[in-house]
PDB file of C-alpha atoms in Angstrom:
ATOM      1  CA  MET H 753    -111.759-125.969  68.486  1.00  0.00           C
ATOM      2  CA  THR H 754    -115.206-126.982  69.749  1.00  0.00           C
ATOM      3  CA  SER H 755    -118.350-127.037  67.672  1.00  0.00           C
ATOM      4  CA  LEU H 756    -119.127-123.829  65.815  1.00  0.00           C
ATOM      5  CA  ALA H 757    -122.154-121.640  66.243  1.00  0.00           C
ATOM      6  CA  ARG H 758    -123.889-120.304  63.123  1.00  0.00           C
ATOM      7  CA  PHE H 759    -122.735-117.038  61.555  1.00  0.00           C
ATOM      8  CA  ASP H 760    -126.081-115.350  62.208  1.00  0.00           C
ATOM      9  CA  GLN H 761    -125.478-116.010  65.899  1.00  0.00           C
ATOM     10  CA  LEU H 762    -122.306-113.907  65.661  1.00  0.00           C
ATOM     11  CA  THR H 763    -124.178-110.821  64.530  1.00  0.00           C
ATOM     12  CA  SER H 764    -126.714-111.359  67.323  1.00  0.00           C
ATOM     13  CA  ALA H 765    -123.992-111.879  69.942  1.00  0.00           C
ATOM     14  CA  LEU H 766    -121.996-108.778  69.087  1.00  0.00           C
ATOM     15  CA  THR H 767    -122.529-105.960  71.584  1.00  0.00           C
ATOM     16  CA  SER H 768    -120.714-103.373  69.463  1.00  0.00           C
ATOM     17  CA  PRO H 769    -122.944-101.781  66.804  1.00  0.00           C
ATOM     18  CA  GLU H 770    -119.803-101.026  64.752  1.00  0.00           C
ATOM     19  CA  LEU H 771    -118.607-104.638  64.777  1.00  0.00           C
ATOM     20  CA  ARG H 772    -122.109-105.825  63.953  1.00  0.00           C
ATOM     21  CA  ALA H 773    -122.194-103.468  60.920  1.00  0.00           C
ATOM     22  CA  ILE H 774    -118.781-104.763  59.777  1.00  0.00           C
ATOM     23  CA  ALA H 775    -119.879-108.410  60.135  1.00  0.00           C
ATOM     24  CA  GLN H 776    -123.150-107.700  58.274  1.00  0.00           C
ATOM     25  CA  HIS H 777    -121.244-105.990  55.461  1.00  0.00           C
ATOM     26  CA  TRP H 778    -118.847-108.964  55.229  1.00  0.00           C
ATOM     27  CA  ASP H 779    -121.888-111.280  54.974  1.00  0.00           C
ATOM     28  CA  GLU H 780    -123.535-109.130  52.289  1.00  0.00           C
ATOM     29  CA  ALA H 781    -120.260-108.741  50.342  1.00  0.00           C
ATOM     30  CA  ARG H 782    -119.793-112.472  49.956  1.00  0.00           C
ATOM     31  CA  GLY H 783    -123.095-112.796  48.092  1.00  0.00           C
ATOM     32  CA  ASP H 784    -123.416-116.453  47.063  1.00  0.00           C
ATOM     33  CA  LYS H 785    -119.726-117.204  47.721  1.00  0.00           C
ATOM     34  CA  ARG H 786    -118.480-118.811  50.900  1.00  0.00           C
ATOM     35  CA  MET H 787    -116.294-115.759  51.690  1.00  0.00           C
ATOM     36  CA  PRO H 788    -115.709-112.362  50.113  1.00  0.00           C
ATOM     37  CA  GLY H 789    -112.318-111.259  48.879  1.00  0.00           C
ATOM     38  CA  TRP H 790    -110.670-107.923  49.573  1.00  0.00           C
ATOM     39  CA  GLY H 791    -112.112-106.570  46.293  1.00  0.00           C
ATOM     40  CA  ASP H 792    -115.684-107.486  47.304  1.00  0.00           C
ATOM     41  CA  LEU H 793    -115.624-105.250  50.346  1.00  0.00           C
ATOM     42  CA  SER H 794    -117.015-101.747  49.984  1.00  0.00           C
ATOM     43  CA  SER H 795    -114.755 -98.986  51.226  1.00  0.00           C
ATOM     44  CA  ALA H 796    -117.873 -96.772  51.509  1.00  0.00           C
ATOM     45  CA  ALA H 797    -119.580 -99.289  53.813  1.00  0.00           C
ATOM     46  CA  LEU H 798    -116.442 -99.773  55.920  1.00  0.00           C
ATOM     47  CA  ALA H 799    -115.358 -96.096  56.032  1.00  0.00           C
ATOM     48  CA  PRO H 800    -117.342 -95.181  59.153  1.00  0.00           C
ATOM     49  CA  HIS H 801    -115.543 -97.967  61.015  1.00  0.00           C
ATOM     50  CA  PHE H 802    -112.078 -97.579  59.509  1.00  0.00           C
ATOM     51  CA  ALA H 803    -110.361 -96.593  62.797  1.00  0.00           C
ATOM     52  CA  LYS H 804    -111.308-100.013  64.225  1.00  0.00           C
ATOM     53  CA  LEU H 805    -110.306-102.150  61.220  1.00  0.00           C
ATOM     54  CA  TRP H 806    -107.228-104.289  60.672  1.00  0.00           C
ATOM     55  CA  GLY H 807    -106.460-106.991  58.136  1.00  0.00           C
ATOM     56  CA  PHE H 808    -103.903-109.560  57.018  1.00  0.00           C
ATOM     57  CA  LYS H 809    -103.143-111.612  53.946  1.00  0.00           C
ATOM     58  CA  TYR H 810    -101.791-115.133  54.566  1.00  0.00           C
ATOM     59  CA  ASP H 811     -98.557-115.926  52.795  1.00  0.00           C
ATOM     60  CA  THR H 812     -98.623-119.734  52.363  1.00  0.00           C
ATOM     61  CA  GLU H 813     -94.973-119.928  51.286  1.00  0.00           C
ATOM     62  CA  LYS H 814     -93.723-118.145  54.416  1.00  0.00           C
ATOM     63  CA  GLY H 815     -96.445-119.493  56.716  1.00  0.00           C
ATOM     64  CA  ASP H 816     -97.013-115.964  58.003  1.00  0.00           C
ATOM     65  CA  PHE H 817     -99.585-113.203  57.917  1.00  0.00           C
ATOM     66  CA  ILE H 818     -98.736-109.928  56.189  1.00  0.00           C
ATOM     67  CA  GLY H 819    -100.357-106.634  57.249  1.00  0.00           C
ATOM     68  CA  GLN H 820    -102.867-105.307  54.695  1.00  0.00           C
ATOM     69  CA  LEU H 821    -105.027-102.859  56.576  1.00  0.00           C
ATOM     70  CA  ALA H 822    -104.577-100.847  59.759  1.00  0.00           C
ATOM     71  CA  GLY H 823    -107.021 -98.307  61.038  1.00  0.00           C
ATOM     72  CA  LYS H 824    -106.030 -95.445  63.308  1.00  0.00           C
ATOM     73  CA  GLN H 825    -106.425 -97.379  66.547  1.00  0.00           C
ATOM     74  CA  VAL H 826    -104.093-100.130  65.371  1.00  0.00           C
ATOM     75  CA  ARG H 827    -101.517 -97.648  64.063  1.00  0.00           C
ATOM     76  CA  ASP H 828    -101.627 -95.723  67.321  1.00  0.00           C
ATOM     77  CA  TRP H 829    -100.425 -98.679  69.375  1.00  0.00           C
ATOM     78  CA  LEU H 830     -98.503-100.767  66.860  1.00  0.00           C
ATOM     79  CA  GLY H 831     -96.984 -97.940  64.883  1.00  0.00           C
ATOM     80  CA  ALA H 832     -97.167 -96.936  61.244  1.00  0.00           C
ATOM     81  CA  ASN H 833     -95.155 -99.907  59.931  1.00  0.00           C
ATOM     82  CA  PHE H 834     -98.135-102.294  59.626  1.00  0.00           C
ATOM     83  CA  TRP H 835     -98.712-102.373  55.859  1.00  0.00           C
ATOM     84  CA  GLY H 836     -96.632-105.173  54.316  1.00  0.00           C
ATOM     85  CA  ALA H 837     -95.134-106.151  57.676  1.00  0.00           C
ATOM     86  CA  SER H 838     -94.951-109.729  58.865  1.00  0.00           C
ATOM     87  CA  LEU H 839     -97.104-110.691  61.840  1.00  0.00           C
ATOM     88  CA  LYS H 840     -93.883-112.057  63.339  1.00  0.00           C
ATOM     89  CA  ASP H 841     -92.308-108.612  63.125  1.00  0.00           C
ATOM     90  CA  ILE H 842     -95.433-106.771  64.315  1.00  0.00           C
ATOM     91  CA  HIS H 843     -95.965-108.887  67.435  1.00  0.00           C
ATOM     92  CA  HIS H 844     -92.487-110.243  68.183  1.00  0.00           C
ATOM     93  CA  SER H 845     -91.463-107.348  70.401  1.00  0.00           C
ATOM     94  CA  HIS H 846     -94.802-107.509  72.215  1.00  0.00           C
ATOM     95  CA  GLY H 847     -94.442-111.223  73.028  1.00  0.00           C
ATOM     96  CA  THR H 848     -97.882-112.040  71.649  1.00  0.00           C
ATOM     97  CA  PHE H 849     -97.046-113.553  68.264  1.00  0.00           C
ATOM     98  CA  LYS H 850     -98.133-117.114  69.051  1.00  0.00           C
ATOM     99  CA  ASP H 851    -101.606-116.142  70.302  1.00  0.00           C
ATOM    100  CA  ALA H 852    -102.153-113.681  67.448  1.00  0.00           C
ATOM    101  CA  PHE H 853    -100.995-116.240  64.863  1.00  0.00           C
ATOM    102  CA  ASN H 854    -103.261-118.970  66.285  1.00  0.00           C
ATOM    103  CA  PHE H 855    -106.285-116.681  66.314  1.00  0.00           C
ATOM    104  CA  LEU H 856    -105.752-115.619  62.698  1.00  0.00           C
ATOM    105  CA  PHE H 857    -104.793-119.100  61.502  1.00  0.00           C
ATOM    106  CA  ASN H 858    -107.932-120.651  63.044  1.00  0.00           C
ATOM    107  CA  THR H 859    -109.930-118.024  61.170  1.00  0.00           C
ATOM    108  CA  ILE H 860    -108.590-119.133  57.788  1.00  0.00           C
ATOM    109  CA  ALA H 861    -107.972-122.829  58.447  1.00  0.00           C
ATOM    110  CA  THR H 862    -111.522-123.750  59.429  1.00  0.00           C
ATOM    111  CA  PRO H 863    -112.587-121.171  57.946  1.00  0.00           C
ATOM    112  CA  SER H 864    -114.735-119.463  60.534  1.00  0.00           C
ATOM    113  CA  ALA H 865    -115.460-116.104  62.101  1.00  0.00           C
ATOM    114  CA  GLY H 866    -113.915-115.426  65.479  1.00  0.00           C
ATOM    115  CA  ARG H 867    -115.008-113.224  68.359  1.00  0.00           C
ATOM    116  CA  CYS H 868    -113.126-112.240  71.494  1.00  0.00           C
ATOM    117  CA  LYS H 869    -114.733-110.342  74.308  1.00  0.00           C
ATOM    118  CA  GLY H 870    -113.490-108.957  77.579  1.00  0.00           C
ATOM    119  CA  ARG H 871    -109.770-108.180  77.914  1.00  0.00           C
ATOM    120  CA  LEU H 872    -108.326-107.339  74.489  1.00  0.00           C
ATOM    121  CA  PHE H 873    -104.935-106.078  75.538  1.00  0.00           C
ATOM    122  CA  THR H 874    -102.960-104.277  78.162  1.00  0.00           C
ATOM    123  CA  MET H 875    -101.071-101.008  77.816  1.00  0.00           C
ATOM    124  CA  GLY H 876     -98.551-100.769  80.617  1.00  0.00           C
ATOM    125  CA  ASP H 877    -100.694-101.365  83.701  1.00  0.00           C
ATOM    126  CA  GLN H 878    -104.016-100.522  81.985  1.00  0.00           C
ATOM    127  CA  THR H 879    -106.336-103.352  80.910  1.00  0.00           C
ATOM    128  CA  ILE H 880    -108.365-102.513  77.810  1.00  0.00           C
ATOM    129  CA  LEU H 881    -111.777-104.206  77.575  1.00  0.00           C
ATOM    130  CA  GLY H 882    -113.818-104.591  74.420  1.00  0.00           C
ATOM    131  CA  GLU H 883    -114.714-106.851  71.565  1.00  0.00           C
ATOM    132  CA  ARG H 884    -112.728-108.181  68.577  1.00  0.00           C
ATOM    133  CA  ILE H 885    -113.846-110.039  65.436  1.00  0.00           C
ATOM    134  CA  SER H 886    -111.942-111.833  62.696  1.00  0.00           C
ATOM    135  CA  LEU H 887    -113.615-112.643  59.375  1.00  0.00           C
ATOM    136  CA  PRO H 888    -111.994-114.882  56.734  1.00  0.00           C
ATOM    137  CA  LEU H 889    -111.408-113.559  53.210  1.00  0.00           C
ATOM    138  CA  ALA H 890    -110.820-115.549  50.026  1.00  0.00           C
ATOM    139  CA  ALA H 891    -109.703-114.172  46.655  1.00  0.00           C
ATOM    140  CA  ASP H 892    -111.433-117.134  44.950  1.00  0.00           C
ATOM    141  CA  GLY H 893    -114.464-117.044  47.263  1.00  0.00           C
ATOM    142  CA  GLU H 894    -113.719-120.528  48.611  1.00  0.00           C
ATOM    143  CA  HIS H 895    -110.187-120.916  50.012  1.00  0.00           C
ATOM    144  CA  ALA H 896    -109.396-118.490  52.832  1.00  0.00           C
ATOM    145  CA  ASP H 897    -106.245-116.450  52.297  1.00  0.00           C
ATOM    146  CA  GLY H 898    -106.809-113.397  54.467  1.00  0.00           C
ATOM    147  CA  VAL H 899    -108.512-111.940  57.505  1.00  0.00           C
ATOM    148  CA  LEU H 900    -110.552-108.788  57.942  1.00  0.00           C
ATOM    149  CA  GLY H 901    -110.667-107.898  61.616  1.00  0.00           C
ATOM    150  CA  ALA H 902    -111.920-105.132  63.838  1.00  0.00           C
ATOM    151  CA  SER H 903    -111.569-104.279  67.486  1.00  0.00           C
ATOM    152  CA  ASP H 904    -113.921-102.033  69.438  1.00  0.00           C
ATOM    153  CA  TYR H 905    -112.815-100.646  72.771  1.00  0.00           C
ATOM    154  CA  GLU H 906    -112.678 -97.380  74.607  1.00  0.00           C
ATOM    155  CA  VAL H 907    -109.482 -95.668  73.555  1.00  0.00           C
ATOM    156  CA  PRO H 908    -107.403 -94.688  76.585  1.00  0.00           C
ATOM    157  CA  GLN H 909    -106.645 -90.969  76.814  1.00  0.00           C
ATOM    158  CA  LEU H 910    -103.016 -91.701  77.480  1.00  0.00           C
ATOM    159  CA  VAL H 911    -101.157 -94.612  75.884  1.00  0.00           C
ATOM    160  CA  VAL H 912     -98.264 -95.402  78.168  1.00  0.00           C
ATOM    161  CA  GLY H 913     -96.157 -98.571  78.376  1.00  0.00           C
ATOM    162  CA  SER H 914     -95.844-101.606  76.194  1.00  0.00           C
ATOM    163  CA  VAL H 915     -98.849-103.212  74.570  1.00  0.00           C
ATOM    164  CA  LYS H 916     -99.710-106.863  75.096  1.00  0.00           C
ATOM    165  CA  LEU H 917    -102.442-108.376  72.926  1.00  0.00           C
ATOM    166  CA  ILE H 918    -104.827-110.773  74.715  1.00  0.00           C
ATOM    167  CA  HIS H 919    -107.002-113.466  73.129  1.00  0.00           C
ATOM    168  CA  GLU H 920    -109.468-114.882  75.604  1.00  0.00           C
ATOM    169  CA  GLN H 921    -113.138-115.810  75.655  1.00  0.00           C
ATOM    170  CA  ILE H 922    -112.859-116.784  71.974  1.00  0.00           C
ATOM    171  CA  GLU H 923    -116.012-117.923  70.237  1.00  0.00           C
ATOM    172  CA  TRP H 924    -116.087-119.398  66.709  1.00  0.00           C
ATOM    173  CA  TYR H 925    -118.894-119.170  64.144  1.00  0.00           C
ATOM    174  CA  ALA H 926    -119.362-121.256  61.034  1.00  0.00           C
ATOM    175  CA  ILE H 927    -119.535-119.388  57.763  1.00  0.00           C
TER     176      ILE H 927
END
């Protein structure tokens, strides 16, 4: 990972108003802590953006991420079995586990906020463009143990074919 930009540069760089609002809420929710925990986030503040949200808790014993939150858009293309599912199980059949794991792990290991822009995934022969963010979470406010993420893209009218997640044009921001 190269040098990190400042967190305030993330909110300025985001082209999606919804992702900007989510990142600003994350920043406000942490208060004077390094990172907020799940309990610090306001469901009222996030509710208008719920369809775009996704989240994972990191299981240090298993070395895997476990699904914690899936908005409508995620459920539509990954299915309803997200909550409590292993990232390995969620992305194994899509052949994108390694990239997804690395993106999430970099978010918690540094910890830092991540942003992808451009191609987010393909559905069959359709390329879906948009923006994705990942924000670290910490139950103790200091040691990252989860990720709140969101993806903003134009939802295709017809979802046909297998889905392949893409992580490119990744930028990292210090928290």
